[in-house]
Amino acid sequence: MVDALAQLRRAVEILGYDDATFAMLAAARRELTVSIPLRRDDGTVEVLTGHRVQHNLSRGPAKGGLRFSPEVNLDEVRALAMWMTWKCALLDVPYGGAKGGVTIDPRLYSRSELERVTRRYTSEISPLIGPQIDIPAPDIGTDEATMAWVMDTYSVSRGHTVLGVVTGKPLPLGGSLGRPSATSRGVTHVALAALEEVEVSPAAATAAVQGFGKVGRGAAEFLAKAGVRVVAVSDQYGAVTRPDGLDIEALALHVDRTGSVVGFEGSKAMNSLEDLLLLDVTVLVPAAVEGVLHEGNAHHVQAQIIVEGANGPTTATADRTLADRGTVVVPDILANAGGVVVSYFEWVQANQAYWWSVDEVEQRLADRMKQAWLRVREHAAHHQLTLREAATSLAVKTVAEAHRARGLYP
Ligand code: NAD
């Protein structure tokens, strides 16, 4: 939360807003913490904790992912909810920000246990969610099956099917074509735009991708398809490298088979997970967890461009170091916004019960990402700001203006 607040403070400074505006934008609108009693498959009972935070509702319903991870805590969920608010505003998606999480390591639970956790969590937060209130989506440790359980549990409690209560659903349940790959495609659109900016062609560029999950895997695949040489990839178990470029399709098959990038044929294991972040590459895509670029390693980062696939991968201190070193950092609220953009498309389609073709979805996504990139880049150049300062201040302005137009009640 410290980093999210530091970014907001800087945006408020840039915009010349007062402390009251900062206080209003810093506070979450609603927070709910719930207990989730779970009967495990062996008959024992344990009690898990979950949260849902709605940071802002000024521009529409709240929107944000649901994370299952042992690291989930209220402070982290608050920060992630705030970033969602700025992301939606920047991409002109008519939502406020939210985030949810359950403190659980999903790898240690069976599928039916995870289903029971999801259904109980949904039931506990159901007074707060709904297609016009707050719309969850997948994030770390959750997927389209999780979204189907959320949708079903909510629908059963209402007595009718409510497709628009979540996004990232399976296709037979009103999911959108193009949603699974949307975040990674968005990351690739801005990475290619940033390469153009520094006048390096994709064929001359190299990339390293941290995380090989929903975001990292697709980002590696699309960057490779665009001609970029992806020389290193990591997951939580290890990092592998091949200076001539990894065959990402073959690597994906290896991960499907073994559960990790470790041991991929023709690649070399790296000494530590952190080494990947310090490689001399054109583009670094951190697409795993928060805070991986910090005071301790930012000075050693050699990448020319960092495209933040993950939310909050760069601490505020590291951000200043990278800015001083001239590294181009494409901030998370722009770089990984493809997911929320296509989530919005999915919600629009579900509400209209009319589905678009994959080409339509991908073209609209590409247009929005490119427009947002141009807006941020021009704002940064015009006011001599970093891309993060430009993106956050543009977003904060949009939200503050919506706040002001609505006024205070009572
Ligand atoms: P995921 O659970 O599908 O994948 C996470 C990946 O990161 C896994 O490969 C995991 O092994 C790896 N990982 C975890 N810790 C690591 C470490 N210390 N070093 C290297 N790898 C590590 O999650 P995801 O959906 O891909 O999300 C990744 C990030 O992207 C998160 O910050 C998430 O909030 C953000 N994000 C996701 C979406 C989306 O549509 N899924 C949208 C926007 C932002």
Coordinates of C-alpha atoms and ligand atoms in Angstrom, one line a residue:
M1 CA 0.0 0.0 0.0
V2 CA 3.0 2.3 0.7
D3 CA 3.9 2.3 -3.0
A4 CA 0.3 2.9 -4.2
L5 CA 0.0 5.8 -1.8
A6 CA 3.3 7.3 -2.8
Q7 CA 2.2 7.2 -6.5
L8 CA -1.1 8.8 -5.6
R9 CA 0.7 11.5 -3.5
R10 CA 2.9 12.3 -6.5
A11 CA -0.1 12.5 -8.9
V12 CA -1.9 14.8 -6.5
E13 CA 1.2 17.0 -6.3
I14 CA 1.5 17.1 -10.1
L15 CA -2.2 18.0 -10.4
G16 CA -1.9 20.7 -7.7
Y17 CA -4.8 19.1 -5.7
D18 CA -5.2 19.7 -1.9
D19 CA -4.8 17.3 1.0
A20 CA -8.6 16.7 1.3
T21 CA -8.6 15.4 -2.3
F22 CA -5.7 13.1 -1.5
A23 CA -7.5 11.8 1.6
M24 CA -10.6 11.1 -0.4
L25 CA -8.8 9.3 -3.1
A26 CA -6.5 7.4 -0.7
A27 CA -9.3 5.8 1.3
A28 CA -11.2 2.7 0.1
R29 CA -14.9 3.1 -0.2
R30 CA -15.8 -0.3 1.3
E31 CA -13.8 -3.2 2.8
L32 CA -15.1 -6.5 3.8
T33 CA -13.1 -9.3 5.6
V34 CA -14.7 -12.7 5.9
S35 CA -14.0 -16.0 7.5
I36 CA -14.2 -19.1 5.3
P37 CA -14.7 -22.3 7.2
L38 CA -13.6 -25.2 5.0
R39 CA -14.2 -28.9 5.5
R40 CA -11.1 -30.6 3.9
D41 CA -11.4 -33.8 2.0
D42 CA -10.0 -35.7 5.0
G43 CA -12.9 -34.4 7.2
T44 CA -10.9 -31.9 9.2
V45 CA -12.0 -28.2 9.3
E46 CA -9.9 -25.1 8.9
V47 CA -10.9 -21.5 8.7
L48 CA -9.4 -19.3 6.0
T49 CA -9.6 -15.5 5.7
G50 CA -10.8 -13.6 2.6
H51 CA -11.2 -9.9 1.7
R52 CA -13.0 -7.8 -0.9
V53 CA -12.0 -4.1 -1.1
Q54 CA -13.9 -1.6 -3.3
H55 CA -11.6 1.4 -3.7
N56 CA -13.8 3.7 -5.7
L57 CA -17.3 3.8 -7.2
S58 CA -17.4 7.3 -8.6
R59 CA -17.3 6.3 -12.3
G60 CA -19.4 3.1 -12.2
P61 CA -19.4 -0.4 -10.6
A62 CA -16.2 -1.7 -9.0
K63 CA -14.1 -4.1 -10.9
G64 CA -11.1 -6.2 -10.0
G65 CA -9.5 -9.7 -9.7
L66 CA -9.8 -12.4 -7.1
R67 CA -6.5 -13.7 -5.9
F68 CA -5.8 -17.0 -4.1
S69 CA -2.3 -16.8 -2.7
P70 CA -0.6 -17.4 0.7
E71 CA 0.7 -13.8 0.6
V72 CA -2.8 -12.2 0.4
N73 CA -3.5 -9.7 3.1
L74 CA -5.7 -6.6 3.5
D75 CA -3.0 -4.1 2.9
E76 CA -2.0 -5.8 -0.4
V77 CA -5.7 -6.1 -1.5
R78 CA -6.2 -2.3 -0.8
A79 CA -3.2 -1.4 -3.0
L80 CA -4.4 -3.6 -5.8
A81 CA -7.9 -2.2 -5.6
M82 CA -6.5 1.4 -5.9
W83 CA -4.4 0.5 -8.9
M84 CA -7.6 -1.0 -10.5
T85 CA -9.3 2.4 -10.1
W86 CA -6.5 4.2 -12.0
K87 CA -6.3 1.5 -14.6
C88 CA -10.0 1.7 -15.4
A89 CA -9.9 5.5 -15.5
L90 CA -6.8 5.5 -17.8
L91 CA -8.4 3.1 -20.3
D92 CA -11.7 4.9 -20.1
V93 CA -13.5 1.8 -18.9
P94 CA -16.6 2.9 -16.8
Y95 CA -15.6 1.2 -13.5
G96 CA -14.1 1.9 -10.2
G97 CA -11.4 -0.4 -8.7
A98 CA -11.8 -3.4 -6.5
K99 CA -9.8 -6.5 -5.5
G100 CA -10.5 -9.6 -3.6
G101 CA -8.3 -12.3 -2.1
V102 CA -8.2 -15.4 0.0
T103 CA -5.1 -16.3 2.0
I104 CA -4.5 -19.8 0.7
D105 CA -1.9 -21.7 -1.3
P106 CA -4.1 -23.3 -4.0
R107 CA -1.5 -25.9 -4.9
L108 CA -2.0 -27.5 -1.5
Y109 CA -5.8 -28.0 -2.0
S110 CA -7.8 -30.3 -4.1
R111 CA -10.1 -29.0 -6.8
S112 CA -13.2 -29.8 -4.8
E113 CA -11.7 -28.0 -1.8
L114 CA -11.0 -25.0 -3.9
E115 CA -14.6 -25.1 -5.2
R116 CA -15.9 -25.1 -1.6
V117 CA -13.6 -22.2 -0.7
T118 CA -14.8 -20.2 -3.7
R119 CA -18.5 -20.8 -3.1
R120 CA -18.3 -19.9 0.6
Y121 CA -16.2 -16.8 -0.1
T122 CA -18.7 -15.8 -2.8
S123 CA -21.6 -16.3 -0.5
E124 CA -20.0 -14.2 2.2
I125 CA -19.2 -11.3 -0.1
S126 CA -22.4 -11.6 -2.2
P127 CA -24.1 -8.5 -0.6
L128 CA -21.2 -6.5 -2.1
I129 CA -21.1 -7.9 -5.6
G130 CA -23.3 -7.8 -8.7
P131 CA -23.2 -6.7 -12.3
Q132 CA -24.0 -3.1 -11.4
I133 CA -22.1 -3.2 -8.0
D134 CA -18.8 -5.1 -8.2
I135 CA -17.6 -7.6 -10.8
P136 CA -14.7 -10.0 -9.9
A137 CA -12.3 -11.5 -12.4
P138 CA -9.4 -14.0 -12.3
D139 CA -6.0 -13.1 -10.9
I140 CA -3.1 -15.0 -9.3
G141 CA -4.2 -18.5 -8.4
T142 CA -7.7 -18.3 -9.9
D143 CA -9.0 -19.1 -13.4
E144 CA -12.1 -19.4 -15.5
A145 CA -13.4 -22.4 -13.4
T146 CA -13.2 -20.2 -10.3
M147 CA -15.3 -17.6 -12.1
A148 CA -17.9 -20.2 -13.1
W149 CA -18.3 -21.2 -9.4
V150 CA -18.6 -17.5 -8.4
M151 CA -21.2 -16.9 -11.1
D152 CA -23.1 -20.1 -10.2
T153 CA -23.1 -19.4 -6.4
Y154 CA -24.3 -15.8 -6.9
S155 CA -26.9 -16.9 -9.5
V156 CA -28.3 -19.6 -7.2
S157 CA -28.7 -17.1 -4.3
R158 CA -30.6 -14.7 -6.6
G159 CA -32.7 -17.5 -8.2
H160 CA -31.8 -16.7 -11.8
T161 CA -28.7 -16.7 -13.9
V162 CA -26.6 -13.6 -13.7
L163 CA -23.9 -13.7 -16.4
G164 CA -22.6 -10.2 -15.8
V165 CA -21.5 -10.7 -12.1
V166 CA -18.0 -11.9 -13.1
T167 CA -15.7 -11.8 -16.1
G168 CA -13.1 -14.2 -17.3
K169 CA -15.8 -16.9 -17.4
P170 CA -15.6 -20.0 -19.7
L171 CA -17.0 -19.4 -23.2
P172 CA -20.1 -21.6 -22.7
L173 CA -21.1 -19.4 -19.8
G174 CA -20.9 -16.1 -21.6
G175 CA -17.1 -15.6 -21.5
S176 CA -15.6 -13.4 -24.2
L177 CA -13.5 -14.7 -27.1
G178 CA -10.0 -13.1 -26.6
R179 CA -10.3 -12.7 -22.8
P180 CA -7.7 -15.3 -21.8
S181 CA -5.0 -13.7 -23.9
A182 CA -6.1 -10.1 -23.4
T183 CA -3.6 -9.1 -20.7
S184 CA -0.7 -10.6 -22.5
R185 CA -1.7 -9.1 -25.8
G186 CA -2.0 -5.7 -24.2
V187 CA 1.5 -6.1 -22.6
T188 CA 2.8 -6.9 -26.1
H189 CA 1.1 -3.9 -27.8
V190 CA 2.7 -1.5 -25.4
A191 CA 6.1 -3.3 -25.4
L192 CA 6.2 -3.0 -29.2
A193 CA 5.1 0.7 -29.0
A194 CA 7.9 1.3 -26.5
L195 CA 10.4 -0.4 -28.7
E196 CA 9.4 1.9 -31.6
E197 CA 9.8 4.8 -29.3
V198 CA 13.5 3.9 -28.5
E199 CA 13.9 3.0 -32.2
V200 CA 14.8 -0.7 -31.8
S201 CA 13.1 -3.1 -34.2
P202 CA 11.5 -6.2 -32.7
A203 CA 14.0 -8.3 -34.6
A204 CA 16.9 -6.5 -33.0
A205 CA 15.3 -6.7 -29.5
T206 CA 15.7 -9.3 -26.7
A207 CA 13.3 -9.9 -23.8
A208 CA 13.2 -11.6 -20.4
V209 CA 9.9 -12.5 -18.8
Q210 CA 9.4 -13.1 -15.1
G211 CA 6.5 -15.4 -14.4
F212 CA 5.0 -18.0 -16.8
G213 CA 1.4 -17.9 -15.7
K214 CA -1.6 -16.3 -17.4
V215 CA 0.2 -13.1 -18.2
G216 CA 3.9 -14.1 -18.6
R217 CA 3.3 -17.1 -20.8
G218 CA 1.2 -15.2 -23.3
A219 CA 3.5 -12.2 -23.2
A220 CA 6.5 -14.4 -24.0
E221 CA 4.6 -16.1 -26.8
F222 CA 3.3 -12.9 -28.4
L223 CA 6.7 -11.1 -28.1
A224 CA 8.3 -14.1 -29.8
K225 CA 5.7 -14.1 -32.5
A226 CA 6.4 -10.4 -33.1
G227 CA 10.1 -11.4 -33.7
V228 CA 11.6 -10.5 -30.3
R229 CA 14.2 -12.9 -29.1
V230 CA 12.9 -14.1 -25.6
V231 CA 16.2 -15.1 -23.9
A232 CA 15.0 -15.9 -20.4
V233 CA 11.9 -16.9 -18.6
S234 CA 11.2 -17.8 -14.9
D235 CA 8.5 -19.1 -12.6
Q236 CA 8.4 -19.5 -8.8
Y237 CA 10.5 -22.7 -9.1
G238 CA 13.4 -21.4 -11.2
A239 CA 14.7 -19.4 -14.2
V240 CA 16.0 -20.7 -17.5
T241 CA 17.9 -18.9 -20.3
R242 CA 19.0 -19.4 -23.9
P243 CA 20.9 -16.5 -25.4
D244 CA 19.8 -17.5 -29.0
G245 CA 16.2 -17.3 -27.9
L246 CA 13.9 -19.9 -26.2
D247 CA 11.3 -21.8 -28.3
I248 CA 8.3 -20.5 -26.3
E249 CA 5.8 -22.9 -27.9
A250 CA 8.0 -25.9 -26.9
L251 CA 8.5 -24.3 -23.5
A252 CA 4.8 -24.0 -23.0
L253 CA 4.4 -27.7 -23.7
H254 CA 7.2 -28.5 -21.3
V255 CA 5.4 -26.5 -18.6
D256 CA 2.0 -28.2 -19.3
R257 CA 3.8 -31.5 -18.9
T258 CA 6.0 -30.8 -15.8
G259 CA 4.4 -27.8 -14.1
S260 CA 7.5 -25.6 -14.4
V261 CA 9.9 -24.0 -16.8
V262 CA 12.8 -25.8 -14.9
G263 CA 14.6 -28.4 -16.9
F264 CA 13.5 -27.2 -20.3
E265 CA 15.6 -28.9 -22.9
G266 CA 18.2 -26.7 -24.6
S267 CA 18.0 -24.1 -21.9
K268 CA 20.5 -23.3 -19.1
A269 CA 19.3 -22.9 -15.5
M270 CA 20.0 -19.5 -14.0
N271 CA 21.6 -19.3 -10.5
S272 CA 18.7 -17.4 -8.9
L273 CA 15.3 -16.0 -9.7
E274 CA 16.6 -12.5 -9.3
D275 CA 19.3 -12.9 -12.0
L276 CA 16.7 -12.8 -14.7
L277 CA 15.7 -9.2 -13.6
L278 CA 19.3 -8.1 -14.1
L279 CA 19.9 -9.4 -17.6
D280 CA 21.2 -7.1 -20.3
V281 CA 18.0 -7.3 -22.5
T282 CA 16.0 -4.7 -24.4
V283 CA 12.7 -5.5 -22.6
L284 CA 12.1 -6.9 -19.2
V285 CA 8.6 -8.0 -18.4
P286 CA 8.0 -8.6 -14.7
A287 CA 4.8 -10.7 -14.8
A288 CA 4.7 -12.4 -11.5
V289 CA 4.3 -10.6 -8.1
E290 CA 4.6 -7.2 -6.4
G291 CA 7.8 -5.5 -5.3
V292 CA 10.4 -7.6 -7.3
L293 CA 12.3 -4.5 -8.4
H294 CA 13.4 -2.7 -5.3
E295 CA 16.1 -0.6 -3.7
G296 CA 18.4 -3.5 -3.5
N297 CA 18.4 -4.4 -7.2
A298 CA 17.2 -1.4 -9.2
H299 CA 20.7 -0.1 -9.6
H300 CA 21.7 -3.3 -11.3
V301 CA 18.8 -3.5 -13.8
Q302 CA 20.2 -3.3 -17.3
A303 CA 17.0 -3.6 -19.4
Q304 CA 16.3 -0.5 -21.6
I305 CA 12.5 -0.9 -21.2
I306 CA 10.5 -2.4 -18.4
V307 CA 6.9 -3.4 -19.2
E308 CA 5.0 -4.1 -16.0
G309 CA 2.9 -7.2 -16.7
A310 CA 2.4 -7.7 -12.9
N311 CA 0.7 -5.2 -10.7
G312 CA 3.1 -3.2 -8.5
P313 CA 6.4 -5.0 -9.5
T314 CA 8.4 -1.8 -8.9
T315 CA 8.7 -0.2 -5.5
A316 CA 8.6 3.6 -5.2
T317 CA 12.3 3.8 -4.4
A318 CA 13.2 1.5 -7.3
D319 CA 11.0 3.7 -9.6
R320 CA 13.1 6.8 -8.8
T321 CA 16.4 4.9 -9.4
L322 CA 15.2 3.6 -12.7
A323 CA 13.9 7.1 -13.8
D324 CA 17.4 8.5 -12.9
R325 CA 19.1 5.8 -15.0
G326 CA 16.8 6.6 -18.0
T327 CA 15.1 3.2 -18.0
V328 CA 11.7 3.4 -19.8
V329 CA 9.1 2.0 -17.3
V330 CA 5.7 1.3 -18.9
P331 CA 3.6 1.3 -15.7
D332 CA 1.3 -1.5 -14.7
I333 CA -1.9 0.6 -14.9
L334 CA -1.2 0.9 -18.6
A335 CA 0.9 -2.2 -19.5
N336 CA -1.4 -4.8 -18.0
A337 CA -4.8 -3.1 -18.7
G338 CA -5.7 -5.4 -21.6
G339 CA -7.4 -7.8 -19.2
V340 CA -9.7 -5.2 -17.7
V341 CA -10.5 -3.8 -21.2
V342 CA -11.6 -7.2 -22.5
S343 CA -13.3 -7.9 -19.1
Y344 CA -15.3 -4.8 -19.9
F345 CA -16.1 -6.1 -23.4
E346 CA -17.2 -9.4 -21.8
W347 CA -19.5 -7.5 -19.4
V348 CA -21.0 -5.4 -22.2
Q349 CA -21.6 -8.6 -24.3
A350 CA -23.2 -10.4 -21.3
N351 CA -25.4 -7.5 -20.5
Q352 CA -26.5 -7.3 -24.2
A353 CA -26.6 -11.1 -24.6
Y354 CA -24.8 -10.5 -28.0
W355 CA -21.3 -11.8 -28.6
W356 CA -18.6 -10.4 -30.8
S357 CA -16.1 -12.2 -33.0
V358 CA -12.5 -12.7 -31.8
D359 CA -11.2 -10.3 -34.5
E360 CA -13.6 -7.6 -33.2
V361 CA -12.4 -8.1 -29.6
E362 CA -8.8 -8.1 -30.5
Q363 CA -9.0 -5.1 -32.8
R364 CA -10.9 -3.0 -30.2
L365 CA -8.3 -4.0 -27.6
A366 CA -5.4 -3.0 -29.8
D367 CA -7.1 0.3 -30.5
R368 CA -7.6 1.1 -26.9
M369 CA -4.1 0.1 -25.8
K370 CA -2.5 2.1 -28.5
Q371 CA -4.7 5.2 -27.8
A372 CA -3.8 4.9 -24.1
W373 CA -0.1 4.5 -24.8
L374 CA -0.2 7.6 -27.1
R375 CA -2.1 9.7 -24.5
V376 CA 0.4 8.7 -21.7
R377 CA 3.5 9.2 -23.9
E378 CA 2.3 12.7 -25.1
H379 CA 1.3 13.8 -21.6
A380 CA 4.7 12.6 -20.2
A381 CA 6.7 14.4 -22.9
H382 CA 4.6 17.6 -22.6
H383 CA 5.0 17.9 -18.9
Q384 CA 8.4 16.2 -18.5
L385 CA 7.0 13.4 -16.4
T386 CA 7.8 9.7 -16.2
L387 CA 5.3 7.4 -17.9
R388 CA 4.1 6.3 -14.5
E389 CA 3.6 9.9 -13.3
A390 CA 1.8 10.7 -16.5
A391 CA -0.4 7.7 -16.4
T392 CA -1.3 8.0 -12.7
S393 CA -2.0 11.8 -12.9
L394 CA -4.2 11.4 -16.0
A395 CA -6.2 8.6 -14.2
V396 CA -6.4 10.5 -10.9
K397 CA -7.7 13.6 -12.7
T398 CA -10.4 11.6 -14.4
V399 CA -11.5 10.1 -11.0
A400 CA -11.2 13.3 -9.1
E401 CA -13.4 15.1 -11.7
A402 CA -16.0 12.4 -11.4
H403 CA -15.9 12.8 -7.6
R404 CA -16.3 16.6 -7.9
A405 CA -19.1 16.4 -10.4
R406 CA -21.1 14.1 -8.1
G407 CA -20.4 16.3 -5.0
L408 CA -20.4 15.2 -1.4
Y409 CA -23.5 13.5 0.1
P410 CA -25.0 14.7 2.3
Ligands
NAD1 P1 -0.7 -16.7 -12.4 O1 -0.9 -17.3 -11.1 O2 -1.3 -17.3 -13.6 O3 0.9 -16.7 -12.7 C1 1.9 -16.2 -11.9 C2 3.3 -16.7 -12.3 O4 4.3 -16.1 -11.6 C3 3.5 -18.2 -12.2 O5 4.2 -18.7 -13.3 C4 4.4 -18.3 -10.9 O6 5.1 -19.5 -10.8 C5 5.2 -17.1 -11.1 N1 5.9 -16.6 -9.9 C6 5.4 -16.4 -8.7 N2 6.4 -15.9 -7.9 C7 7.5 -15.8 -8.6 C8 8.8 -15.3 -8.4 N3 9.2 -14.9 -7.2 N4 9.7 -15.3 -9.4 C9 9.3 -15.7 -10.7 N5 8.1 -16.2 -10.9 C10 7.2 -16.2 -9.9 O7 -1.0 -15.1 -12.3 P2 -1.2 -14.1 -13.5 O8 -2.7 -14.0 -13.7 O9 -0.3 -14.3 -14.6 O10 -0.8 -12.7 -12.7 C11 0.6 -12.3 -12.7 C12 0.6 -10.8 -12.3 O11 -0.2 -10.1 -13.3 C13 -0.1 -10.4 -11.0 O12 0.6 -9.3 -10.5 C14 -1.5 -10.0 -11.4 O13 -2.1 -9.2 -10.5 C15 -1.2 -9.3 -12.7 N6 -2.3 -9.2 -13.7 C16 -3.0 -10.3 -14.1 C17 -4.0 -10.1 -15.0 C18 -4.8 -11.3 -15.6 O14 -5.6 -11.0 -16.5 N7 -4.5 -12.5 -15.2 C19 -4.4 -8.8 -15.4 C20 -3.7 -7.7 -14.9 C21 -2.7 -7.9 -14.1

